[in-house]
Coordinates of C-alpha atoms and ligand atoms in Angstrom, one line a residue:
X1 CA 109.7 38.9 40.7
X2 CA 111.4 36.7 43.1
X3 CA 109.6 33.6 44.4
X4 CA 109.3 33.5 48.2
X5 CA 108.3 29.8 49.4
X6 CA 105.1 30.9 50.0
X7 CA 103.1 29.1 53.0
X8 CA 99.9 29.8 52.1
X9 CA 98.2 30.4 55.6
X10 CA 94.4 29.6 55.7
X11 CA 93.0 33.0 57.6
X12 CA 89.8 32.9 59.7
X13 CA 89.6 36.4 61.2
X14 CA 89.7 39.6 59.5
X15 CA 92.6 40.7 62.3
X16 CA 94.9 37.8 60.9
X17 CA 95.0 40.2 57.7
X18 CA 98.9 42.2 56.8
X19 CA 98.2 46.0 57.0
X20 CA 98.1 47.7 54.2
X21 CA 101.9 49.1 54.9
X22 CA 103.4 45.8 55.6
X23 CA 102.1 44.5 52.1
X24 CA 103.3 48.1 50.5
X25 CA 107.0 47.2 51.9
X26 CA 106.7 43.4 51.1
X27 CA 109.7 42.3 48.5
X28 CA 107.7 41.5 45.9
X29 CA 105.9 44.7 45.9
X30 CA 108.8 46.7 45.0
X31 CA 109.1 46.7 41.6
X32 CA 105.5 47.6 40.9
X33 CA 105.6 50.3 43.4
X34 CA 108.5 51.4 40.5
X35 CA 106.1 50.3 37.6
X36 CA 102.8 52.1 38.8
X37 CA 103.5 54.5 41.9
X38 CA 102.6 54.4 45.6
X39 CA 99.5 55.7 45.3
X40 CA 98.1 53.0 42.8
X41 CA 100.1 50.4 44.6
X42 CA 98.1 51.5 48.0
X43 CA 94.7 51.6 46.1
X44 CA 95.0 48.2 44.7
X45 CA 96.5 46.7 48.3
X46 CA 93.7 48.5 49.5
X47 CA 91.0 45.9 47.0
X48 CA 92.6 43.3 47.4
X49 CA 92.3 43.4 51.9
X50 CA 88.6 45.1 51.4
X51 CA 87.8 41.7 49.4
X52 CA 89.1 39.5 51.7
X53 CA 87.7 40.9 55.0
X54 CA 84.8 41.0 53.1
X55 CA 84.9 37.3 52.5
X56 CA 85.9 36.3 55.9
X57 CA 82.7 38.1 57.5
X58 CA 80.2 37.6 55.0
X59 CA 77.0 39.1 54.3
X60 CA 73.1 39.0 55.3
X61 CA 72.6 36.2 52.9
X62 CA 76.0 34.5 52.7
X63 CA 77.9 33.5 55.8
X64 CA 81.9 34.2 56.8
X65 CA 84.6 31.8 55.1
X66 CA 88.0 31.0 56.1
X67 CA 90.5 32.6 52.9
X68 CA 93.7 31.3 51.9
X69 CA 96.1 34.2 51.8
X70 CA 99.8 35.6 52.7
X71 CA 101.5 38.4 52.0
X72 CA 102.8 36.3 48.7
X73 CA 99.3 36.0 47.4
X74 CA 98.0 39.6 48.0
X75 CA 100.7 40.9 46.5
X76 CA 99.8 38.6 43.2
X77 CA 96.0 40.0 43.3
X78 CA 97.4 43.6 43.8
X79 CA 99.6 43.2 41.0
X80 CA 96.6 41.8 38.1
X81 CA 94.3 44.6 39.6
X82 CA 97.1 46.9 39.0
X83 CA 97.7 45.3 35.4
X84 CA 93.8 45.8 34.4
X85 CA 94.2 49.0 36.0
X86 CA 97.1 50.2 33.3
X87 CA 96.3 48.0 30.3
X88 CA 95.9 50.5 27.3
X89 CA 92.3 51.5 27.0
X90 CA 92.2 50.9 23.3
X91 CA 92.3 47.4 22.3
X92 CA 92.9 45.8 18.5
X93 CA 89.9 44.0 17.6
X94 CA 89.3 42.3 14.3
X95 CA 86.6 43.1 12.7
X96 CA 84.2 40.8 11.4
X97 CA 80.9 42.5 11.1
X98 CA 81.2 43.0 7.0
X99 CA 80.8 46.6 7.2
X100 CA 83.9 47.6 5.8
X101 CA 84.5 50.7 7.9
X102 CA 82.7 50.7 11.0
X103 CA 83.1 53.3 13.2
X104 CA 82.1 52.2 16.0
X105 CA 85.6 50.0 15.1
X106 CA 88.1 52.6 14.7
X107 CA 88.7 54.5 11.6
X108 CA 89.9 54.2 8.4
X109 CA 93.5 52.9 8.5
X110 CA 96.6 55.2 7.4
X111 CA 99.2 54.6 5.1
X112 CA 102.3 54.1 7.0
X113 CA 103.7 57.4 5.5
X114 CA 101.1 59.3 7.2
X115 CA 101.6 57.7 10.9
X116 CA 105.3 58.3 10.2
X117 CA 104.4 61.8 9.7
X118 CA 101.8 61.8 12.8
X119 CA 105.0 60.9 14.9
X120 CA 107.3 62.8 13.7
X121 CA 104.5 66.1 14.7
X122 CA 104.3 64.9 18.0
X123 CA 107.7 63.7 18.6
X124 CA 109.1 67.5 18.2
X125 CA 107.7 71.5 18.4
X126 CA 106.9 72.5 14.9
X127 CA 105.7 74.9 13.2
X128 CA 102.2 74.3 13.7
X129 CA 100.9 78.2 14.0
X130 CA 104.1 80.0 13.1
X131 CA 104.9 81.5 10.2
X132 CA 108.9 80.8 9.4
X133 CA 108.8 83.0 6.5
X134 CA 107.6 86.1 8.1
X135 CA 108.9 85.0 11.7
X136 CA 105.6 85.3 13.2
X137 CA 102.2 83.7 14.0
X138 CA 100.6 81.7 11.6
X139 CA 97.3 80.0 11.2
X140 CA 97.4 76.2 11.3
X141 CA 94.9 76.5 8.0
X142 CA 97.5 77.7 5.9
X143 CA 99.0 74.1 6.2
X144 CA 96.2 72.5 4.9
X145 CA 94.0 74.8 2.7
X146 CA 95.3 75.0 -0.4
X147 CA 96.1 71.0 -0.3
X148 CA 92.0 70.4 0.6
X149 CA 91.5 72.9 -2.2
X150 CA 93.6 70.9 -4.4
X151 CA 91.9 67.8 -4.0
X152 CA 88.0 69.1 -3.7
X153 CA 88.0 71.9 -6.1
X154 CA 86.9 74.9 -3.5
X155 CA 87.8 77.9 -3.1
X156 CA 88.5 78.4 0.6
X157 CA 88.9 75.3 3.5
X158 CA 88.8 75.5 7.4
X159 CA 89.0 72.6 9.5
X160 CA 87.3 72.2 13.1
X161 CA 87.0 69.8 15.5
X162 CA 84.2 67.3 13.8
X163 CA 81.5 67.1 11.1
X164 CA 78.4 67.9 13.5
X165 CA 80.8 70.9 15.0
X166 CA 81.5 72.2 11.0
X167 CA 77.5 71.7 10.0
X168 CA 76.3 73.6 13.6
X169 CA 78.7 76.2 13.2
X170 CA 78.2 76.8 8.9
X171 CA 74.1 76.8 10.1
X172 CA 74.8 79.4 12.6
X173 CA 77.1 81.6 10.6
X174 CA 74.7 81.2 7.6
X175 CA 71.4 81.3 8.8
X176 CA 71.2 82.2 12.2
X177 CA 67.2 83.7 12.9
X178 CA 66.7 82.3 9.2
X179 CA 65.2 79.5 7.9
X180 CA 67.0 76.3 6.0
X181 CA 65.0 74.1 3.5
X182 CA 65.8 70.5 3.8
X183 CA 64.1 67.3 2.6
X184 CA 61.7 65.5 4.9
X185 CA 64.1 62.1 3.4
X186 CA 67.1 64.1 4.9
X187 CA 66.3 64.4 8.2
X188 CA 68.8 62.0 9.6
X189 CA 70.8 61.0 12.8
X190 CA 73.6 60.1 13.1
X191 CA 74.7 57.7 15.7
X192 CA 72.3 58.7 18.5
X193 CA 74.2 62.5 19.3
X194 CA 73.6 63.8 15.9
X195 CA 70.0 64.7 14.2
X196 CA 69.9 67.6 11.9
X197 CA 66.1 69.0 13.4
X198 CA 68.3 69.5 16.8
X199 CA 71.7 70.8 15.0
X200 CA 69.2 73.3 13.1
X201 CA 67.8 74.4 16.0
X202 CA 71.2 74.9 18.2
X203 CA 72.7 76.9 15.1
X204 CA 69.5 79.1 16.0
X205 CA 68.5 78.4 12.5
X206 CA 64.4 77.3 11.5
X207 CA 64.0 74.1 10.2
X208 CA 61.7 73.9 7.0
X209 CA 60.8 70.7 6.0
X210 CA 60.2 69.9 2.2
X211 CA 58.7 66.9 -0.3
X212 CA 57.6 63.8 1.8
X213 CA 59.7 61.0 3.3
X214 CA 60.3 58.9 -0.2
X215 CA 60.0 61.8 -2.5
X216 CA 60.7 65.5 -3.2
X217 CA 60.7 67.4 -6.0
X218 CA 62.6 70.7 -7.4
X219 CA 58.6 72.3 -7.1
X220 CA 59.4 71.6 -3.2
X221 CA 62.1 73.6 -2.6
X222 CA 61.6 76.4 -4.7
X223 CA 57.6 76.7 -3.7
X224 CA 59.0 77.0 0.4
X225 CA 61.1 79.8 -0.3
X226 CA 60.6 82.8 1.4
X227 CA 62.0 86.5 2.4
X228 CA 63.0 84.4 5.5
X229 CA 65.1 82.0 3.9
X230 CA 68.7 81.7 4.6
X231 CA 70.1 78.8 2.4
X232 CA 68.6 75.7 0.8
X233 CA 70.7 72.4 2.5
X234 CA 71.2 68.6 1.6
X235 CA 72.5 65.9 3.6
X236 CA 73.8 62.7 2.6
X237 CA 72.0 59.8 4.1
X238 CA 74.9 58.0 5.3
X239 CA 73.0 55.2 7.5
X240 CA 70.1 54.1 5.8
X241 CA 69.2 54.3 2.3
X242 CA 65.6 54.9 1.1
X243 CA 64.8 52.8 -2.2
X244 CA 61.6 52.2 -4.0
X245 CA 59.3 54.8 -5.2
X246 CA 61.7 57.7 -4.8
X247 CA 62.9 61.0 -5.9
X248 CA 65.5 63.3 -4.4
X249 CA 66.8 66.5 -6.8
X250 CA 70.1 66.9 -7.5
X251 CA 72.8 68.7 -6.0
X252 CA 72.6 70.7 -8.9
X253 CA 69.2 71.1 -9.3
X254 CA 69.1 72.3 -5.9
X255 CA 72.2 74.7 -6.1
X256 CA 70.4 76.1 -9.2
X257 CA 67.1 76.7 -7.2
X258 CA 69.1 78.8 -4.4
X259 CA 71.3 80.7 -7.0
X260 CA 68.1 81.7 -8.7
X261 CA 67.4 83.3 -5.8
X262 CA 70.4 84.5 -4.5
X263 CA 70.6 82.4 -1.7
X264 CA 73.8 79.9 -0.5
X265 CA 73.3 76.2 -1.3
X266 CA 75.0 73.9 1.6
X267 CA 76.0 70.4 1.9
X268 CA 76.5 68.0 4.7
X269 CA 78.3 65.1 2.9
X270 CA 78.6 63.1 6.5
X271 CA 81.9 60.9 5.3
X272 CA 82.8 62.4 2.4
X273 CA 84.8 60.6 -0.3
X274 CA 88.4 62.6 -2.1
X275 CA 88.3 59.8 -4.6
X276 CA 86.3 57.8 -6.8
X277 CA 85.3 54.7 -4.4
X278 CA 84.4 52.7 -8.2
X279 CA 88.5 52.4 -9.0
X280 CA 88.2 49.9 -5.6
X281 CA 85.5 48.0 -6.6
X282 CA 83.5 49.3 -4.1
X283 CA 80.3 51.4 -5.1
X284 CA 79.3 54.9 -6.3
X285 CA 79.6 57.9 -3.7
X286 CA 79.8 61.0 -4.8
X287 CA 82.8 62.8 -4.1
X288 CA 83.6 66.3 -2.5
X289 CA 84.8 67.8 -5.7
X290 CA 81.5 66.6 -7.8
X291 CA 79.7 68.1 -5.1
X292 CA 81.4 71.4 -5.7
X293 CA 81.8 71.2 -9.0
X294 CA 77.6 70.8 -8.7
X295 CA 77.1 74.1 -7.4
X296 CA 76.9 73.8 -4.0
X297 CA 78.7 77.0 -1.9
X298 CA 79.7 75.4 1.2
X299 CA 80.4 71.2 1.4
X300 CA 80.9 70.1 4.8
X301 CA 82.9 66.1 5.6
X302 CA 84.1 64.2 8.2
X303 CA 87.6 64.2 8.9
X304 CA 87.9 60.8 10.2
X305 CA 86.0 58.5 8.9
X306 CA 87.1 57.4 5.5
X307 CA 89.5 59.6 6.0
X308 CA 91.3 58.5 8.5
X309 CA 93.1 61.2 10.7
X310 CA 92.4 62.6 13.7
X311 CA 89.0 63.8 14.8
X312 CA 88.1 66.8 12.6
X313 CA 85.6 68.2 10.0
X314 CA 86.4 70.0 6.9
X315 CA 84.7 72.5 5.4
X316 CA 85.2 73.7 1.8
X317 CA 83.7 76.4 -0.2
X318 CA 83.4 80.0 -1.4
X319 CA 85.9 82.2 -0.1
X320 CA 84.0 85.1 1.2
X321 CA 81.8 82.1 3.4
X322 CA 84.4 80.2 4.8
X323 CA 86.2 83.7 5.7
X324 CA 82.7 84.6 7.5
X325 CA 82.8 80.6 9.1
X326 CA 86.1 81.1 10.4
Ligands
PLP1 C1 78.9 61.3 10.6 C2 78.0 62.4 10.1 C3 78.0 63.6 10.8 C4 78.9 63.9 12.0 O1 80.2 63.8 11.7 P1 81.3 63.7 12.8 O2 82.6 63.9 12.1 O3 81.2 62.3 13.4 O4 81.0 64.7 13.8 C5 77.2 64.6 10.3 N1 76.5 64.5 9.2 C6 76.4 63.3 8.5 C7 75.5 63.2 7.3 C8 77.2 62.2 9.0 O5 77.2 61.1 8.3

């Protein structure tokens, strides 16, 4: 920007202030009428005279000051407002609060292959709901199905927009005007927005409550089944941990309990793991696939949170269910 000798005039009286148009045509101004638009440009000229006529005629409990200010200076102002103003939003930050992934933080981070492949989606059309074989429309699913049944073990897959979206709208498809069985230990939220007792009761589903906070047994969810049950559901603590004097059945256990009774077993998972987290040194989780593999008919993850991508939640399981979900 080109440096006029700026002579800084001291300024008692708000009518000693530029207009707004002389400081839109000022020199300097120019290029960040180029950079950011008139209307921006007018806004932040706007600020900057509003704070200094404020200054020069004070308030009820501070009194009127002489500014210094030319046409050089409220330019300068205009153009740092106007740099706060268009900064991006979303800033690195290192993180330092020793939980590995922190959400609150961003996500998990991708491999460079993948963010290659995220730009090349959105640099160009593609075939996103086209079929090219068949030269018509497609469904975006048949991209990633049979890969997320490849690497869980499920039957069938959908994807929607997050986890609490994919466990509201499997409770609703399931077990709409039915009731769910679920652990008193279970009965989680999930950064503030989440809490299963509210999902349960959006899905139109009835909440029944099993075992005690530390403890529950098989005896639990097989003695609170009903003609009124709809499916049997666990969900993975993913916040706190309860330790102690504790019991909690199996995934198995519980699928076996449903399937006696021919009712669904379902599974919110919260993160969700693809892989083994022990080959990293980090500790046990159990993964989608053991989860299918342990009986359960419909396991529901988070799409970004150790997995990295973009918002989502996945939902894997028998084929006839997830055909019903979607
Ligand atoms: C995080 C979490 C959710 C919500 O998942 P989002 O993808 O953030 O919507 C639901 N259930 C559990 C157990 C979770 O940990």
């Amino acid at each position: 920007m080109s440096t006029t000798a700026a002579t800084s005039a001291e300024i008692s009286h708000p009518s000693q202030l530029p207009a707004v148009d002389k400081v839109l045509l000022a020199a300097e101004m120019q290029p960040l009428r180029e950079a950011y638009g008139l209307d921006a440009c007018t806004k932040a000229a706007r600020t900057v005279l509003t704070h200094l006529r404020q200054q020069l005629l004070g308030s009820a409990d501070q009194p009127g000051q002489p500014v210094q200010a030319d046409l050089t200076s409220i330019v300068q102002s205009a153009q740092r407002l106007l740099q706060a103003r268009f900064a991006p939003r979303l800033q690195p930050v290192l993180n330092l609060t020793g939980t590995v992934l922190h959400t609150n933080l961003g996500r998990a981070l991708l491999p460079q292959a993948a963010i290659d492949a995220v730009v090349q989606a959105m640099s160009s059309p593609a075939n996103l709901e086209y079929d090219l074989q068949d030269g018509s429309r497609g469904d975006r699913d048949d991209l990633v199905e049979s890969l997320i049944c490849e690497l869980t073990g499920a039957e069938a897959a959908t994807v929607v927009n997050n986890n609490a979206a994919a466990v509201l709208l499997v409770l609703s498809t399931m077990a709409m005007g039915k009731e769910v069985i679920v652990s008193r230990g279970e009965l989680v939220e999930i950064g503030g927005a989440f809490r299963i007792p509210d999902v349960m009761t959006r899905a139109g589903a009835k909440l029944i409550e099993v075992g005690t906070t530390n403890r529950t047994h098989e005896k639990d969810y097989a003695g609170a089944i009903s003609e009124h049950t709809g499916a049997l559901m666990k969900v993975h603590c993913s916040n706190y941990a309860i330790t102690g004097f504790t019991k909690a059945v199996s995934d198995a256990d519980v699928a076996g309990i449903a399937h006696d009774h021919q009712l669904p077993m379902i599974v919110d998972l919260g993160s969700g793991t693809l892989i083994d987290m022990r080959d990293w040194g980090l500790p046990y989780e159990v993964t989608v696939r053991e989860t299918v593999e342990s009986g359960a008919d419909i396991v529901t993850f988070s799409g970004d949170k150790l997995l990295g991508g973009p918002q989502a939640g996945i939902i894997v399981g028998k084929k006839e269910l997830i055909a019903q979900i979607k």
